[in-house]
């Protein structure tokens, strides 16, 4: 039976691991390769590198990190952040990544997701959605005039949305409804959704369950819950209430608050089907 | 020397590093001579079925692959490298495969409304296997071992006797096959930590 996944996420900036609190105030938490090896031994189910290096010219740094990591660990590796072209994807896969996650590039050009999934297979294209609760039900209809957005979401002007998609590491609002966007990305060939609640990220208050559940029930592809995990109960809630297929967490693992093994034991005791490696 | 066939797709480096980790030298190549000279041949792959076939054609690799299999040397197919051996696939239309194994490649199709409706496609993550047929590549691997899967399509061989393992996802599907010198798996041994490395070691140990 397929098990639920626990995925530690390493935010990597200029080749070093950092963890942002609400995408600000970065702290340095070490060498990505060493940390990946540590999580491999711990029995993490996958590892995600999120490259938050500002400049596209510095892409070689993350490629080198992936390259060196793939020498040491034999587990699935996803890389996201700053991916703009099919060549970017090819270079990461070649270096040893199994999946890539795209966010801004998908919003700018949804066809990019289509081309990427046709070229590399849907299974390796993850669409990352940074979503934030929205009070402004009007934003959508205004922004929908934006010609860069394709397809049906443009026509559903009357519907009020509850979470808005952000791009550029959470800086830019798009006016797009997150649930509609997830469905659309599935149609364009996304193999998985990495869903981050911007409201919860860095808060340790738990995942945004409503958001996670809404998207997980709306799409037929796996959803990874992200943003807000502060304890093991939160992981449990992400699976059971949020209906996530995988949970992603950073600080609770990076700062040794819990080990992956403890997390798995906790979840197993509560009846969640996890891969036994403890 | 193990030859890992490079047809411009997929994560070949992990496969190569996996073999090195368990003490087997492996080269990534698309040179027909090196494939012919190799003791073992590996066809890895992620990506789309059609592109895979086209790339194999464009790099003139179809013949070297078929020859390698005919020669009787150990052959390992991984993921798309399993699917491509089959007669045809329905991924993005209908496409012919190498037709070395009779059967087809179909998509997981879980109808909405029944109990499987919560099953997501692609099938991504760690799932366990049931062994149907003992083969040296599975030495030391038992029922219930977990491997990493990431795929939307699975194979249906006409001859069920070649099914080496099955895995449950909505139903039992074929997660690996063995036929003479061929072992091919839907899961990724190079991404499956200890159990996966064991399979790579076993394969490399075949003579």
XYZ file of C-alpha atoms in Angstrom:
485
model
C 0.000 0.000 0.000
C 1.198 3.472 -0.833
C 2.529 5.251 2.234
C 2.240 8.916 3.135
C 5.427 10.843 2.725
C 7.402 13.066 5.060
C 9.584 15.512 3.178
C 12.144 17.754 4.826
C 12.640 20.916 2.829
C 15.923 22.738 2.640
C 15.841 26.360 1.592
C 19.118 26.891 -0.214
C 20.630 30.301 -0.840
C 23.968 30.596 -2.581
C 24.656 26.955 -1.819
C 23.848 27.091 1.911
C 20.737 25.969 3.759
C 18.627 28.693 5.314
C 15.087 28.800 6.619
C 13.047 31.892 6.216
C 10.387 32.981 8.633
C 7.528 34.185 6.488
C 10.072 34.405 3.686
C 12.114 36.997 5.606
C 14.867 36.873 8.243
C 16.979 34.075 6.890
C 18.979 31.894 9.229
C 21.913 29.734 8.145
C 21.489 26.086 9.006
C 24.332 24.442 7.162
C 25.532 22.477 4.210
C 22.770 21.039 2.004
C 24.652 17.887 1.059
C 25.420 16.987 4.648
C 21.884 17.669 5.740
C 20.509 15.588 2.862
C 22.725 12.688 3.935
C 21.490 13.052 7.475
C 17.842 12.906 6.372
C 18.580 9.973 4.101
C 19.878 7.999 7.083
C 16.939 9.156 9.173
C 14.518 7.644 6.683
C 13.008 10.745 5.117
C 10.851 9.769 2.149
C 12.085 12.523 -0.150
C 14.098 15.701 0.073
C 13.192 19.041 -1.423
C 15.665 21.815 -2.166
C 14.139 25.201 -2.630
C 16.659 27.489 -4.270
C 16.089 31.041 -3.128
C 19.211 32.428 -4.728
C 18.180 35.740 -6.172
C 20.024 35.803 -9.442
C 19.307 33.529 -12.364
C 22.977 33.801 -13.296
C 23.832 31.829 -10.176
C 21.857 28.759 -11.190
C 25.057 26.740 -11.457
C 25.350 26.811 -7.667
C 22.166 24.836 -7.067
C 23.019 22.486 -9.911
C 26.318 21.773 -8.201
C 24.525 21.169 -4.892
C 22.175 18.699 -6.592
C 25.105 17.063 -8.350
C 26.983 16.518 -5.111
C 23.877 15.398 -3.244
C 23.016 12.771 -5.838
C 26.430 11.215 -5.253
C 25.646 10.645 -1.630
C 21.969 9.896 -1.261
C 19.772 7.426 -3.083
C 16.387 8.866 -2.425
C 14.034 11.129 -4.355
C 15.124 14.702 -4.723
C 12.933 17.636 -5.795
C 14.357 21.021 -6.681
C 12.433 24.255 -7.002
C 13.076 27.950 -7.225
C 13.895 30.162 -10.179
C 13.211 27.561 -12.854
C 12.325 29.376 -16.062
C 13.253 27.272 -19.060
C 13.179 23.690 -20.273
C 16.969 23.811 -20.168
C 16.844 24.699 -16.467
C 14.774 21.564 -15.913
C 16.980 19.379 -18.053
C 20.117 20.547 -16.236
C 18.617 19.793 -12.831
C 17.392 16.355 -13.859
C 20.764 15.622 -15.376
C 22.504 16.636 -12.174
C 20.419 14.119 -10.243
C 17.076 15.720 -9.409
C 13.989 13.556 -9.871
C 11.380 16.259 -9.837
C 11.406 19.992 -10.327
C 8.916 22.451 -8.968
C 7.856 25.565 -10.827
C 5.854 28.492 -9.561
C 6.384 31.901 -11.146
C 7.178 30.449 -14.578
C 3.864 28.570 -14.534
C 1.862 31.684 -13.703
C 3.631 33.697 -16.378
C 3.046 31.016 -18.972
C 0.868 28.005 -18.109
C 1.932 26.431 -21.403
C 5.395 26.095 -19.915
C 4.009 23.417 -17.606
C 2.495 21.660 -20.584
C 5.693 21.726 -22.603
C 7.721 20.583 -19.610
C 5.428 17.692 -18.777
C 5.315 16.537 -22.380
C 9.068 16.723 -22.624
C 10.064 15.231 -19.271
C 6.911 13.396 -18.192
C 4.178 14.687 -15.926
C 5.618 12.746 -13.015
C 8.585 15.056 -12.644
C 6.798 18.397 -12.931
C 5.630 19.732 -9.590
C 3.712 22.994 -9.562
C 4.382 24.992 -6.419
C 1.525 27.188 -5.270
C 2.105 29.882 -2.671
C -1.360 30.797 -1.456
C -2.635 33.412 0.935
C -6.094 33.996 2.375
C -7.767 36.825 0.613
C -10.377 39.243 1.801
C -10.537 40.977 -1.532
C -13.044 39.096 -3.582
C -12.807 41.834 -6.202
C -9.151 41.373 -6.987
C -9.833 38.496 -9.223
C -12.191 40.087 -11.638
C -9.857 43.069 -12.009
C -6.797 40.990 -12.584
C -8.569 38.638 -14.903
C -8.154 41.171 -17.677
C -4.496 40.190 -17.621
C -3.859 38.679 -21.037
C -1.053 36.426 -19.870
C -3.530 34.171 -18.092
C -5.172 31.584 -20.215
C -8.181 29.328 -20.117
C -11.382 29.109 -18.266
C -10.432 30.783 -15.015
C -10.649 34.040 -16.898
C -14.299 33.440 -17.559
C -15.390 32.604 -14.056
C -15.475 36.211 -13.014
C -18.324 36.081 -10.596
C -17.013 33.425 -8.249
C -15.467 34.660 -5.012
C -12.173 33.079 -4.156
C -10.688 32.461 -0.761
C -6.987 32.022 -1.370
C -4.892 33.983 -3.787
C -1.827 32.701 -5.617
C 1.414 34.614 -5.057
C 4.618 34.432 -7.079
C 8.249 35.487 -6.734
C 8.736 33.839 -3.352
C 5.514 35.295 -2.016
C 6.052 38.906 -3.016
C 3.663 39.319 -5.913
C -0.092 38.792 -5.770
C -1.564 37.422 -8.979
C -5.294 37.741 -8.492
C -5.665 34.045 -9.244
C -7.773 31.744 -7.112
C -5.583 28.992 -5.702
C -8.131 26.174 -6.033
C -8.906 27.026 -9.666
C -5.234 27.375 -10.352
C -4.457 23.929 -8.937
C -7.126 22.379 -11.157
C -5.847 24.222 -14.166
C -2.274 23.156 -13.517
C -3.423 19.555 -13.307
C -4.921 19.941 -16.781
C -1.692 21.416 -18.055
C 0.180 18.337 -16.931
C 1.440 19.014 -13.410
C 2.241 15.737 -11.684
C 1.975 17.075 -8.172
C 1.085 20.232 -6.252
C 3.390 21.640 -3.614
C 1.033 23.843 -1.654
C 2.429 26.446 0.716
C 0.241 28.568 2.942
C 1.859 31.984 3.094
C -0.248 32.822 6.138
C 1.175 29.888 8.051
C 4.699 29.650 6.719
C 7.135 30.134 9.569
C 4.416 30.462 12.209
C 4.501 26.898 13.573
C 0.720 27.124 13.970
C 0.093 24.140 11.718
C -0.799 23.795 8.057
C -3.742 25.726 6.660
C -6.053 22.727 6.796
C -8.932 24.324 4.935
C -6.703 25.360 2.073
C -4.985 21.980 1.904
C -8.258 20.081 1.997
C -9.874 22.319 -0.611
C -7.069 21.750 -3.065
C -6.503 18.095 -2.282
C -10.163 17.363 -2.933
C -10.226 19.464 -6.087
C -7.437 17.676 -7.945
C -6.585 14.093 -8.868
C -2.834 14.564 -8.459
C -0.948 14.303 -5.164
C -0.781 17.353 -2.919
C 2.104 18.158 -0.604
C 1.122 20.339 2.353
C 3.622 22.992 3.333
C 3.911 26.012 5.579
C 3.307 26.084 9.309
C 4.292 22.677 10.691
C 5.349 23.230 14.305
C 4.845 19.823 15.874
C 4.019 16.222 15.016
C 0.307 16.668 15.555
C 0.380 19.191 12.715
C 1.757 16.545 10.363
C -1.048 14.234 11.425
C -3.646 16.923 10.814
C -2.162 17.651 7.396
C -2.746 14.044 6.387
C -6.065 13.354 8.055
C -7.869 16.677 7.937
C -6.006 18.300 5.071
C -6.034 15.052 3.067
C -2.481 15.710 1.952
C -0.519 12.926 0.285
C 2.730 14.216 1.698
C 3.800 16.782 4.238
C 6.745 19.086 3.932
C 8.464 20.616 6.918
C 11.672 22.448 7.586
C 12.382 24.017 10.934
C 10.930 21.271 13.134
C 13.449 18.888 11.612
C 16.346 21.240 10.976
C 16.596 22.381 14.562
C 16.284 18.872 15.937
C 12.970 19.494 17.610
C 11.839 16.168 16.209
C 13.555 13.489 14.198
C 11.998 11.907 11.118
C 11.915 8.648 13.046
C 9.944 10.212 15.877
C 7.555 11.701 13.363
C 6.988 8.353 11.692
C 6.495 6.524 14.950
C 4.025 9.150 16.092
C 2.058 8.941 12.849
C 2.084 5.164 12.760
C 0.764 4.986 16.308
C -2.086 7.207 15.176
C -2.931 4.918 12.299
C -1.259 6.731 9.416
C 0.314 4.446 6.862
C 3.975 5.479 6.756
C 7.041 3.665 5.503
C 8.441 1.719 8.437
C 12.091 2.503 8.899
C 12.403 3.031 12.582
C 31.554 -2.905 -17.139
C 27.888 -1.918 -16.894
C 26.608 0.331 -19.691
C 23.806 2.755 -18.797
C 22.142 3.849 -21.986
C 21.972 7.613 -22.411
C 19.207 8.730 -24.725
C 19.026 12.283 -23.512
C 16.354 11.766 -20.906
C 16.152 11.134 -17.249
C 18.286 10.942 -14.215
C 21.145 8.729 -15.361
C 23.589 10.017 -12.850
C 21.727 8.537 -9.904
C 21.749 5.117 -11.536
C 25.468 5.324 -12.183
C 26.224 6.519 -8.664
C 24.023 3.772 -7.268
C 26.079 1.099 -9.007
C 29.307 2.722 -7.869
C 28.057 2.763 -4.301
C 27.659 -1.031 -4.370
C 31.017 -1.621 -6.024
C 30.105 -1.942 -9.687
C 31.653 0.289 -12.338
C 29.153 1.778 -14.727
C 29.437 4.114 -17.692
C 26.763 6.351 -19.147
C 26.950 5.994 -22.906
C 25.146 6.122 -26.221
C 28.016 4.550 -28.152
C 26.779 1.281 -29.737
C 30.256 -0.269 -29.425
C 30.438 0.363 -25.713
C 26.945 -1.076 -25.309
C 28.012 -4.130 -27.317
C 31.171 -4.540 -25.220
C 29.428 -4.081 -21.884
C 28.876 -7.031 -19.576
C 25.522 -5.619 -18.407
C 23.158 -3.121 -19.982
C 20.789 -0.757 -18.182
C 17.961 1.197 -19.791
C 16.815 3.769 -17.243
C 14.367 6.491 -17.824
C 11.873 9.009 -16.804
C 9.910 11.024 -19.274
C 7.303 10.475 -21.904
C 7.020 7.215 -23.827
C 6.853 8.804 -27.274
C 9.879 11.047 -26.709
C 11.774 8.068 -25.398
C 11.118 6.044 -28.558
C 11.960 9.005 -30.754
C 15.186 9.667 -28.915
C 16.205 6.024 -29.087
C 15.585 6.127 -32.840
C 17.406 9.425 -33.336
C 20.438 8.200 -31.450
C 20.326 4.892 -33.369
C 19.988 2.996 -30.133
C 17.121 0.662 -31.015
C 19.368 -1.909 -32.640
C 22.075 -1.872 -29.940
C 19.403 -2.379 -27.281
C 17.754 -5.263 -29.093
C 21.142 -6.821 -29.794
C 22.165 -6.516 -26.156
C 19.010 -8.301 -25.092
C 19.402 -10.994 -27.757
C 23.007 -11.593 -26.732
C 21.772 -12.851 -23.400
C 23.728 -10.431 -21.218
C 21.955 -9.174 -18.096
C 19.576 -6.340 -18.970
C 17.928 -4.011 -16.470
C 15.055 -1.704 -17.397
C 13.926 0.971 -14.968
C 10.567 2.758 -15.090
C 10.258 3.972 -18.686
C 12.996 1.432 -19.454
C 10.484 -1.245 -18.430
C 7.546 0.256 -20.309
C 9.443 0.759 -23.554
C 10.054 -2.995 -23.844
C 6.336 -3.550 -24.356
C 4.271 -3.633 -27.526
C 2.544 -0.302 -27.141
C 1.628 2.502 -24.785
C -1.372 4.750 -24.587
C 0.582 7.710 -23.163
C -0.350 10.894 -25.107
C -1.960 8.843 -27.875
C -1.002 5.373 -29.012
C 2.678 4.616 -29.484
C 4.610 1.527 -30.435
C 7.305 0.317 -28.106
C 10.155 -2.105 -28.742
C 7.675 -4.992 -28.698
C 10.197 -7.300 -27.049
C 7.533 -8.186 -24.512
C 3.953 -8.718 -25.593
C 1.622 -6.503 -23.697
C 0.643 -2.918 -23.208
C 1.238 0.111 -21.057
C -1.879 1.783 -19.675
C -2.755 4.650 -17.390
C -4.058 4.283 -13.855
C -7.703 5.060 -14.219
C -9.634 5.462 -11.016
C -13.275 6.235 -11.634
C -14.733 9.015 -9.583
C -17.394 8.035 -7.136
C -16.094 4.670 -6.019
C -13.770 3.955 -3.148
C -10.680 4.475 -5.280
C -11.612 8.037 -6.082
C -9.189 9.324 -3.487
C -6.263 7.587 -5.180
C -4.104 10.134 -6.904
C -2.356 9.802 -10.252
C 0.640 9.852 -10.677
C 1.321 7.111 -8.173
C 4.104 8.851 -6.271
C 5.888 7.597 -3.203
C 6.965 4.485 -1.346
C 4.934 1.353 -1.891
C 5.679 -2.260 -1.093
C 6.049 -5.290 -3.319
C 4.805 -8.870 -3.357
C 7.165 -11.343 -4.941
C 5.561 -13.618 -7.527
C 8.655 -15.142 -9.009
C 12.045 -15.621 -7.383
C 14.901 -14.305 -9.444
C 18.549 -13.651 -8.527
C 18.050 -9.883 -8.856
C 15.575 -10.070 -5.955
C 17.977 -12.012 -3.727
C 17.626 -10.688 -0.172
C 14.462 -8.786 -1.029
C 11.269 -9.949 0.637
C 7.560 -9.342 0.474
C 6.757 -6.013 2.061
C 9.984 -4.250 1.064
C 9.331 -0.651 0.094
C 10.438 0.959 -3.148
C 10.007 4.408 -4.621
C 7.514 4.815 -7.448
C 6.722 7.807 -9.603
C 4.557 7.013 -12.616
C 1.093 7.318 -14.130
C 1.283 4.280 -16.415
C 1.847 0.618 -15.667
C 2.533 -2.474 -17.742
C 0.233 -5.391 -18.437
C 2.209 -8.338 -19.819
C 0.219 -10.888 -21.818
C 2.170 -13.709 -20.248
C 1.649 -13.479 -16.493
C 4.442 -15.911 -15.807
C 6.976 -13.144 -16.311
C 5.581 -11.056 -13.447
C 8.308 -10.862 -10.799
C 6.542 -8.598 -8.321
C 3.207 -6.911 -7.931
C 2.277 -3.805 -6.001
C -1.094 -2.650 -4.791
C -2.514 0.682 -5.885
C -6.235 0.448 -6.352
C -5.516 -3.016 -7.705
C -2.453 -5.205 -8.003
C -0.284 -4.039 -10.874
C 2.946 -5.468 -12.234
C 5.804 -3.664 -10.522
C 8.576 -5.741 -12.079
C 9.058 -8.470 -14.635
C 11.718 -11.067 -15.291
C 12.211 -12.916 -18.522
C 15.405 -14.785 -19.322
C 18.166 -12.165 -19.090
C 15.775 -9.247 -18.600
C 14.778 -7.800 -15.250
C 12.771 -4.605 -15.446
C 11.015 -2.679 -12.724
C 8.525 0.140 -12.495
C 10.024 1.425 -9.246
C 13.340 3.222 -9.015
C 16.019 1.116 -7.322
C 18.429 4.041 -7.587
C 16.035 6.073 -5.425
C 14.992 3.377 -2.996
C 17.769 3.591 -0.437
C 19.012 0.226 0.909
C 16.515 -2.056 -0.823
C 17.125 -0.377 -4.153
C 20.884 -0.516 -3.843
C 20.555 -4.223 -3.043
C 18.817 -4.760 -6.378
C 21.520 -2.823 -8.210
C 24.159 -4.924 -6.469
C 22.384 -8.169 -7.301
C 22.060 -7.134 -10.930
C 25.712 -6.174 -11.160
C 26.673 -9.501 -9.566
C 24.935 -11.490 -12.330
C 27.290 -13.097 -14.776
